[in-house]
Structures are given as C-alpha cells and as structure tokens.
C-alpha cells in the first residue's frame, strides 16, 4: 500500500472518530474519568454540552462512566438525558461495557432505563458470560435476556462462550434457563467441540448430560468431531465418555487425520490405548497420502522410548508394519531412514519390519545405511536375512578375487563412497553375503518370519527366557 495513502486513510479514520470537543465537554470527560460527581453535576447544570458526543478515543460520556464503574455518574447522566442505548465508535453500548466489567448495580440501572438489545453482534449476556460475571448473568436471565442469540461475527451463543471460558456454574445457569447445547458457531463447531478443544473435562461431561451426547458425531466445517479434539489433547476421560455416547472412531477430517492420527502425532500414549481398546482401525489411512498412524509416529515422535511404546500399542491393535504411503511410497522403516531417525529404524526392525521391502528410489535399506555409514543399523541388517539378490550394487568379485582393499575404489561400482572408505566394513558385508548363515541365525529368521508383525506380541505372551526373547528381537546379535 502506498505510504501516503496509509497516512490519509488513518487521518480519515481519526476524523470519523474524533469530533472537536468544546471546553465544557472536555471538562465533563475528565470529571467522569476522575469520578468527580460535583464537577459532573455542576458542568451539566451550568454549561451547554452535547450529551451523546464522542471523545478523541471514540467513547461516549455514558460509556466511560459505565466501564469505570462510576455509578453516581451513570445515574446523573441518565437523568440528564444521555441515550442509554447509544453506541460508541466501537459499536458498544454502556450496558455492554458495564456487563463486561462486572458492575452489577450499573447493569441494573441501565436495564431499568433502556432495552436489552444485540449490538454489533454481541449481546450483553455474551459480555457477562465471557467475563465470568455470574451475578450479572443471573440478573440478565431473570430479565429474560435472549438466551440462544448467536453473535453476528462468530455465531457463538452465550452457552458456547461459557463452554469456551470453562465456567461450570454459568453453564449450569444457562442450561437451567433453557439454553440449547448443540447450536454450532459459524465454523460448524458445537459447544462440545469447543470444550474438547479447551480440554475441560467437567464442562464436557455436563454438556453430554444436557443433550450434547446426541450430537457427538456432528462434524465442524473442517470435518472434525469432538473425539478429534479430545484425542488431540489426550483427554482420555472425555474420550471414554464420547465413545460411550456412540462417537465414531475412524472419522477422517479435512486435514486427513483420524482421532488415532492426532493422538499419535501428539504422543498421547493413554489416548492411543483408549482408541485401540475400543476397536479403532490402527491401519486407517488418510484419503490423500495413505499415511497410517505408524507413519505419523515416525514423523512426530522425538523420544525413542515414547516411539517404542506407541509402536508396541499399535502392534497390539493389529498394525501392519510395512504399509506403504501412497504419495511417497515409503514404509515406516524407509520414512525413519529418510528422516535420519536411525534408532527408530532399529526399533522397527527389532519389532518385525521387513528389511527387504522394495524402495521406490532404487536404493535398498542396506545401501542407504552404508551411504550414511550407520554401523549399528548395518550390523542389525546383516542378521535380518537380507535378500542378497536385491543388493546388486555389491561387487562380490572383489571378495572372491582377494583384491587388496586399498585398490577397492578402482573396482567397485555403484558402492556408496562412505563404504569404500571403510574396507573392513565392506568386506564384512561381502562375507555375510557369500558365506552360509549360522544355524542359530537361520532359527531366528524362521521364528521372525513365522510370527511376522505379531513378533513382539507373541513373544511377550510366551514363557521363554528373557535372553532368548531378546535374541529373537535382535537385541542380542
């Protein structure tokens, strides 16, 4: 925007808001802000002033008095003829200021002199509820305020606001007065969604009791239901209550996430357990990239222990370890390697991930590990029964011919440069490829192949010695 235009625009706004005040009017505003009743009364009696004029901040006499809690000043201004429902530059009435500031006596006085209205999309009840002024809310309800009125700018009812601020007492007052609990705002969110977003269990339970349980699967404009929000914050008590009321477990929102995806992404172990215990689909994919909850765990987790716990829980629910994402064609194992989360890759292999799954980038897992020189991962892979026919990049002729390792670079083709710099490691890989496996390794391969994705689960249910379990899980090589 042109700087000159900005200056002119700002000046225009000021011109609309600020009207030149006479000395008596300036004196009157000062008296009100200082709560000087004598000066106020004398000025009104002896001077000529415009009672509904605005000062340079856009406020009216009555609005300033109401917001500051100047009860005698409000009474005097009303007696002098100030417009009780007059709005200031910001579209607010004196009653809204009084209700929002918690000035009960002023609210009573203004209601006696005026009419309860919806100004600028916000009712007086909205103001009182949003600022936790319970006595004023009670008084407004007795005055038969419009209880289900929706704010023009957001579509929120007073009950919606009460749910957001988490005031259970005000919420009960509104429900007792007949407030409807399932009116959505302009974004399609119900009060129950808002409560789950605020992670307030008590308010959520009250809404469910009051009828929100009939709409637990009502989605907002982004396709999220209350269970999405509860799972996002790991509120297991609310999740249990929602599921008991019939919440669907596998809804995919517009961000391509199920409640399980959200629980995993935020590393909420207990929430993951609740969803799986109630039968959610652990292999549910988003509709865009076919990304499973396990892919999400690899993406989001930073702690190895948390990742291992989530992985074990997903496996108990029937997780497929080697599911491919549709867009990137990555399995969780490849995703871990591409993110350089080597320890995650090791954990996945130990739990039964297939190291021979084809990679969409013409690079095997062993080749990737050699390229990065991840020796711990390489050692593990050499005990995972690799399909050597997939490792065509290895040059077995070098090993068979007995060429000096120092001459390796001159003979090896397609071998990662990092591996060529470590001849001992390279020959160890070649030996593993060319020599027959040990009998004990073959036994381990057979057990791991037989148990597949249920390796960890089945081993945990057996009475085998811990050392033997660790051997099968590749914790002992």
XYZ file of C-alpha atoms in Angstrom:
477
model
C 0.000 0.000 0.000
C 1.245 3.497 -0.814
C 2.580 5.191 2.394
C 0.833 8.440 1.503
C -2.442 6.567 1.136
C -1.932 4.911 4.541
C -1.470 8.304 6.205
C -4.569 9.711 4.519
C -6.590 6.611 5.407
C -5.539 6.839 9.062
C -6.430 10.539 9.126
C -9.861 9.735 7.699
C -10.478 7.197 10.464
C -9.471 9.727 13.104
C -11.680 12.369 11.530
C -14.661 9.995 11.724
C -13.964 9.088 15.332
C -12.776 12.316 16.864
C -15.124 15.268 16.893
C -13.794 18.573 18.166
C -14.870 18.942 21.774
C -15.767 22.185 23.499
C -14.028 23.074 26.800
C -17.096 22.079 28.876
C -17.248 18.714 27.089
C -13.549 18.080 27.753
C -14.121 19.026 31.384
C -17.053 16.614 31.557
C -14.996 13.670 30.221
C -12.244 14.463 32.736
C -14.729 14.607 35.607
C -16.212 11.230 34.640
C -12.806 9.533 34.393
C -11.847 11.005 37.776
C -15.286 10.052 39.204
C -15.810 13.644 40.374
C -19.575 13.858 40.847
C -19.593 17.524 41.884
C -17.820 18.760 38.754
C -20.017 16.482 36.657
C -23.252 17.842 38.113
C -22.115 21.479 38.002
C -20.981 21.200 34.373
C -24.293 19.681 33.310
C -26.231 22.422 35.119
C -24.221 25.435 34.004
C -22.776 24.508 30.620
C -24.197 23.546 27.243
C -22.862 20.135 26.125
C -23.833 17.514 23.547
C -24.743 14.561 25.761
C -24.057 11.838 23.194
C -20.834 13.208 21.724
C -17.669 11.034 21.491
C -14.211 11.990 22.674
C -10.958 11.510 20.727
C -10.893 7.823 21.731
C -14.375 7.234 20.350
C -16.176 6.823 23.699
C -19.351 8.492 24.967
C -19.934 10.060 28.380
C -22.215 7.236 29.487
C -19.929 4.530 28.057
C -16.930 5.847 30.012
C -18.929 6.069 33.230
C -20.340 2.537 32.791
C -16.963 0.947 32.027
C -15.216 2.608 35.001
C -17.979 1.677 37.445
C -18.969 5.288 38.213
C -22.500 4.532 39.474
C -23.416 8.074 40.576
C -22.088 9.388 37.281
C -24.212 6.941 35.283
C -27.305 7.916 37.270
C -26.621 11.625 36.762
C -26.019 11.222 33.013
C -29.225 9.204 32.581
C -31.206 11.873 34.426
C -29.633 14.492 32.158
C -30.910 12.641 29.085
C -27.978 10.575 27.734
C -29.033 7.869 25.265
C -28.885 4.619 27.241
C -28.610 2.526 24.064
C -26.230 4.845 22.234
C -23.205 3.142 20.714
C -19.672 4.479 20.680
C -17.136 4.329 17.841
C -16.541 0.636 18.588
C -20.210 -0.298 18.384
C -20.545 -0.942 22.130
C -23.354 0.234 24.386
C -22.922 1.372 28.005
C -24.759 -1.778 29.096
C -22.225 -3.989 27.322
C -19.353 -2.164 28.997
C -20.971 -2.491 32.417
C -21.732 -6.192 31.947
C -18.261 -6.957 30.642
C -16.637 -5.083 33.535
C -18.816 -6.715 36.181
C -20.572 -3.594 37.507
C -23.791 -5.183 38.738
C -25.554 -2.081 40.076
C -24.858 -0.154 36.881
C -26.225 -3.043 34.812
C -29.424 -2.968 36.883
C -29.718 0.782 36.445
C -29.153 0.671 32.671
C -31.658 -2.157 32.193
C -34.267 -0.092 34.064
C -33.682 2.838 31.704
C -33.140 1.016 28.414
C -33.866 -2.002 26.298
C -31.916 -5.233 26.133
C -30.542 -5.423 22.566
C -27.974 -7.157 20.377
C -25.413 -4.526 19.367
C -22.567 -5.146 16.911
C -23.150 -8.891 17.017
C -22.595 -9.203 20.772
C -25.315 -9.299 23.400
C -24.964 -8.077 26.962
C -25.296 -11.697 28.053
C -22.296 -12.594 25.883
C -20.285 -9.877 27.652
C -21.243 -11.028 31.138
C -20.658 -14.724 30.382
C -17.344 -14.105 28.658
C -16.048 -12.225 31.692
C -17.348 -14.733 34.284
C -19.722 -12.267 35.982
C -22.171 -14.755 37.474
C -24.404 -12.316 39.339
C -24.917 -10.274 36.201
C -25.665 -13.414 34.181
C -28.243 -14.433 36.774
C -29.819 -10.986 36.685
C -29.936 -10.928 32.871
C -31.568 -14.352 32.797
C -34.210 -13.157 35.242
C -34.747 -10.169 32.945
C -35.483 -12.701 30.166
C -32.434 -11.976 28.072
C -32.328 -13.769 24.712
C -30.544 -16.917 25.788
C -29.895 -18.594 22.431
C -28.924 -15.484 20.494
C -25.952 -16.003 18.159
C -23.235 -13.414 17.822
C -23.226 -11.990 14.297
C -19.456 -12.129 13.842
C -18.835 -15.678 15.093
C -22.216 -17.314 15.541
C -21.497 -18.192 19.170
C -24.309 -18.398 21.700
C -23.795 -17.344 25.334
C -23.642 -21.054 26.229
C -20.910 -21.540 23.626
C -18.951 -18.717 25.276
C -19.495 -20.275 28.717
C -18.159 -23.581 27.398
C -15.087 -21.831 25.995
C -14.241 -19.990 29.214
C -14.979 -23.143 31.213
C -17.273 -21.647 33.858
C -19.331 -24.628 35.010
C -21.587 -22.566 37.275
C -22.593 -20.158 34.500
C -23.025 -23.118 32.149
C -25.470 -24.723 34.598
C -27.364 -21.443 34.915
C -27.753 -21.205 31.137
C -28.791 -24.853 30.772
C -31.346 -24.477 33.572
C -32.718 -21.403 31.805
C -33.288 -23.436 28.644
C -30.151 -22.822 26.585
C -29.718 -25.227 23.666
C -26.431 -27.123 23.906
C -25.855 -28.110 20.279
C -26.039 -24.802 18.387
C -22.864 -24.588 16.256
C -20.922 -21.424 15.562
C -20.136 -20.105 12.091
C -17.347 -22.687 11.742
C -19.644 -25.598 12.493
C -18.168 -26.190 15.946
C -20.600 -27.132 18.685
C -20.013 -26.118 22.312
C -18.849 -29.707 22.898
C -16.119 -29.280 20.269
C -15.055 -26.036 21.942
C -14.869 -27.720 25.344
C -12.766 -30.588 23.985
C -10.503 -28.004 22.373
C -10.107 -26.343 25.787
C -9.501 -29.742 27.419
C -12.101 -29.149 30.157
C -13.484 -32.486 31.360
C -16.115 -31.256 33.821
C -17.772 -28.939 31.331
C -17.687 -31.676 28.682
C -19.445 -34.134 30.997
C -22.119 -31.554 31.825
C -22.788 -30.872 28.151
C -23.058 -34.589 27.432
C -25.587 -34.935 30.262
C -27.565 -31.967 28.942
C -28.019 -33.401 25.451
C -24.736 -32.911 23.604
C -24.352 -36.687 23.622
C -26.980 -36.846 20.885
C -24.650 -34.939 18.536
C -21.238 -36.485 19.303
C -20.660 -37.189 15.608
C -21.616 -33.729 14.368
C -18.585 -32.516 12.401
C -17.434 -28.929 12.105
C -16.585 -27.219 8.813
C -13.207 -28.973 8.768
C -14.663 -32.419 9.251
C -13.552 -32.810 12.870
C -15.841 -34.294 15.509
C -15.399 -33.805 19.283
C -13.348 -37.013 19.510
C -10.721 -35.452 17.231
C -10.240 -32.591 19.688
C -10.251 -34.815 22.775
C -7.660 -37.134 21.181
C -5.521 -34.180 20.154
C -5.182 -33.123 23.795
C -5.052 -36.646 25.194
C -8.130 -36.186 27.387
C -8.893 -39.857 27.953
C -11.801 -39.277 30.360
C -13.662 -37.211 27.775
C -12.716 -39.688 25.042
C -14.235 -42.541 27.057
C -17.417 -40.511 27.604
C -17.691 -39.626 23.904
C -17.156 -43.228 22.831
C -19.752 -44.383 25.363
C -22.218 -41.961 23.745
C -21.558 -43.513 20.326
C -18.730 -41.454 18.849
C -17.299 -42.870 15.638
C -13.659 -43.905 15.977
C -12.319 -43.731 12.431
C -13.606 -40.422 11.039
C -11.045 -38.739 8.754
C -11.223 -34.940 8.880
C -10.317 -32.460 6.143
C -6.719 -32.488 7.374
C -6.666 -36.216 6.560
C -6.397 -37.268 10.202
C -8.373 -39.698 12.318
C -8.539 -39.367 16.127
C -5.792 -42.006 16.261
C -3.555 -39.952 13.971
C -3.988 -36.954 16.298
C -3.328 -38.951 19.464
C -0.181 -40.441 17.926
C 1.010 -37.126 16.462
C 0.847 -35.541 19.907
C 2.397 -38.614 21.574
C -0.542 -39.257 23.931
C 0.031 -42.906 24.850
C -3.079 -43.268 27.013
C -5.260 -41.789 24.270
C -3.798 -44.249 21.761
C -4.578 -47.108 24.151
C -8.179 -45.930 24.653
C -8.839 -45.790 20.909
C -7.275 -49.191 20.262
C -9.029 -50.810 23.236
C -12.351 -49.655 21.775
C -11.553 -51.136 18.372
C -10.349 -48.300 16.170
C -8.708 -49.194 12.867
C -4.963 -48.848 13.505
C -4.261 -49.177 9.787
C -6.710 -46.468 8.741
C -5.082 -44.183 6.191
C -5.792 -40.629 5.287
C -7.568 -40.169 1.962
C -4.726 -38.151 0.464
C -1.401 -39.858 1.095
C -2.415 -43.203 2.620
C -0.385 -42.370 5.698
C -1.031 -44.680 8.650
C -0.755 -43.879 12.335
C 2.636 -45.617 12.333
C 3.924 -43.245 9.651
C 2.657 -40.402 11.830
C 4.501 -41.800 14.858
C 7.752 -41.908 12.895
C 7.180 -38.330 11.747
C 6.190 -36.835 15.083
C 7.957 -38.679 17.885
C 11.318 -37.452 19.070
C 11.850 -39.752 22.040
C 12.840 -43.385 21.409
C 11.024 -44.661 24.494
C 7.761 -42.949 23.554
C 8.042 -44.207 19.978
C 8.696 -47.761 21.167
C 5.672 -47.655 23.493
C 3.384 -46.293 20.772
C 4.683 -48.888 18.315
C 4.010 -51.728 20.778
C 0.482 -50.430 21.377
C -0.211 -50.143 17.638
C 1.071 -53.681 17.120
C -1.348 -54.941 19.779
C -4.115 -53.377 17.715
C -3.020 -55.215 14.561
C -0.757 -52.624 12.970
C 0.782 -53.524 9.589
C 4.443 -52.583 9.930
C 5.267 -52.317 6.243
C 2.315 -50.364 4.864
C 3.366 -48.026 2.031
C 2.354 -44.390 1.914
C 0.654 -43.722 -1.424
C 2.369 -40.444 -2.296
C 5.935 -41.089 -1.139
C 5.755 -44.906 -1.426
C 7.640 -45.124 1.875
C 7.121 -47.756 4.528
C 7.518 -46.527 8.114
C 11.018 -48.047 8.030
C 12.032 -46.048 4.948
C 10.397 -42.950 6.437
C 12.559 -43.319 9.556
C 15.715 -43.633 7.448
C 14.834 -40.667 5.253
C 14.317 -38.606 8.413
C 17.640 -39.980 9.695
C 15.922 -41.410 12.774
C 18.234 -44.412 12.831
C 17.202 -45.589 16.294
C 13.560 -45.615 15.175
C 14.562 -47.773 12.197
C 16.359 -50.177 14.536
C 13.277 -50.388 16.777
C 11.074 -51.111 13.742
C 13.418 -53.870 12.553
C 13.523 -55.407 16.018
C 9.722 -55.494 16.091
C 9.492 -57.261 12.735
C 9.664 -54.719 9.906
C 10.778 -56.286 6.633
C 14.232 -55.038 5.545
C 13.639 -56.414 2.048
C 10.667 -54.226 1.179
C 11.316 -52.582 -2.162
C 12.232 -48.927 -2.035
C 10.741 -46.533 -4.615
C 14.062 -44.775 -5.012
C 16.149 -47.705 -6.326
C 18.009 -47.901 -3.060
C 17.819 -50.707 -0.537
C 17.871 -50.189 3.198
C 21.367 -51.692 3.406
C 22.602 -49.382 0.672
C 21.094 -46.383 2.494
C 22.731 -47.461 5.750
C 26.101 -47.884 4.030
C 25.783 -44.494 2.360
C 25.294 -42.865 5.769
C 27.752 -45.255 7.466
C 25.241 -46.224 10.168
C 27.233 -49.160 11.564
C 24.715 -50.172 14.257
C 21.997 -50.437 11.644
C 24.288 -52.326 9.249
C 25.138 -54.875 11.974
C 21.435 -55.383 12.623
C 20.603 -55.756 8.928
C 23.247 -58.464 8.495
C 21.248 -60.566 10.989
C 17.857 -59.918 9.341
C 18.152 -62.375 6.442
C 18.565 -59.894 3.659
C 17.654 -60.936 0.145
C 21.051 -60.546 -1.431
C 19.553 -60.641 -4.904
C 18.220 -57.149 -4.108
C 21.722 -55.945 -3.256
C 23.064 -55.948 -6.798
C 25.143 -52.887 -6.013
C 27.596 -55.083 -4.085
C 30.600 -56.332 -6.062
C 31.222 -59.916 -4.953
C 34.028 -60.398 -7.460
C 36.268 -58.220 -5.296
C 35.905 -60.562 -2.354
C 36.354 -63.709 -4.444
C 39.478 -62.411 -6.193
C 41.218 -61.344 -2.986
C 41.979 -57.811 -4.229
C 43.757 -55.539 -1.782
C 41.201 -53.291 -0.010
C 43.342 -50.282 -0.906
C 42.516 -50.963 -4.555
C 38.812 -51.182 -3.761
C 37.876 -47.818 -5.223
C 39.212 -48.812 -8.577
C 36.996 -51.892 -8.867
C 33.755 -51.303 -7.002
C 30.886 -49.854 -8.968
C 27.644 -48.343 -7.502
C 29.060 -48.677 -3.996
C 28.489 -45.693 -1.669
C 31.638 -43.626 -1.258
C 31.301 -43.732 2.529
C 31.518 -47.526 2.437
C 34.511 -47.523 0.106
C 36.406 -45.541 2.712
C 35.913 -48.385 5.208
C 37.267 -51.529 3.560
C 36.847 -53.688 6.678
C 33.136 -52.919 6.885
C 32.715 -53.519 3.158
C 34.389 -56.936 3.290
C 32.320 -57.869 6.352
C 29.180 -57.216 4.296
C 30.582 -59.269 1.417
C 31.396 -62.141 3.768
C 27.857 -62.106 5.130
C 26.604 -62.295 1.574
C 28.914 -65.036 0.312
C 29.204 -67.311 3.347
C 26.402 -69.632 4.509
C 24.483 -68.361 7.562
C 24.910 -69.849 11.003
C 22.327 -72.384 12.126
C 21.321 -70.216 15.072
C 20.696 -67.284 12.718
C 18.548 -69.490 10.489
C 16.471 -70.489 13.527
C 15.977 -66.844 14.431
C 14.970 -65.989 10.850
C 12.385 -68.784 10.869
C 10.822 -67.595 14.129
C 10.702 -63.983 12.976
C 9.188 -64.926 9.612
C 6.591 -67.157 11.247
C 5.451 -64.509 13.738
C 5.682 -61.566 11.314
C 4.011 -58.380 12.581
C 2.975 -60.171 15.768
C 6.553 -60.998 16.744
C 6.703 -58.694 19.761
C 3.160 -59.503 20.894
C 3.598 -63.276 20.672
C 6.975 -63.270 22.390
C 5.542 -61.224 25.258
C 2.877 -63.904 25.757
C 5.314 -66.830 25.932
C 7.257 -68.221 28.894
C 10.582 -68.138 27.042
C 13.666 -66.907 28.915
C 14.242 -63.173 28.549
C 17.598 -63.739 26.882
C 16.000 -65.913 24.218
C 13.286 -63.302 23.630
C 15.951 -60.631 23.256
C 17.770 -62.845 20.774
C 14.639 -63.202 18.644
C 14.066 -59.448 18.873
C 17.612 -58.792 17.567
C 18.596 -57.170 20.843
C 21.317 -59.792 21.093
C 23.120 -60.450 17.806
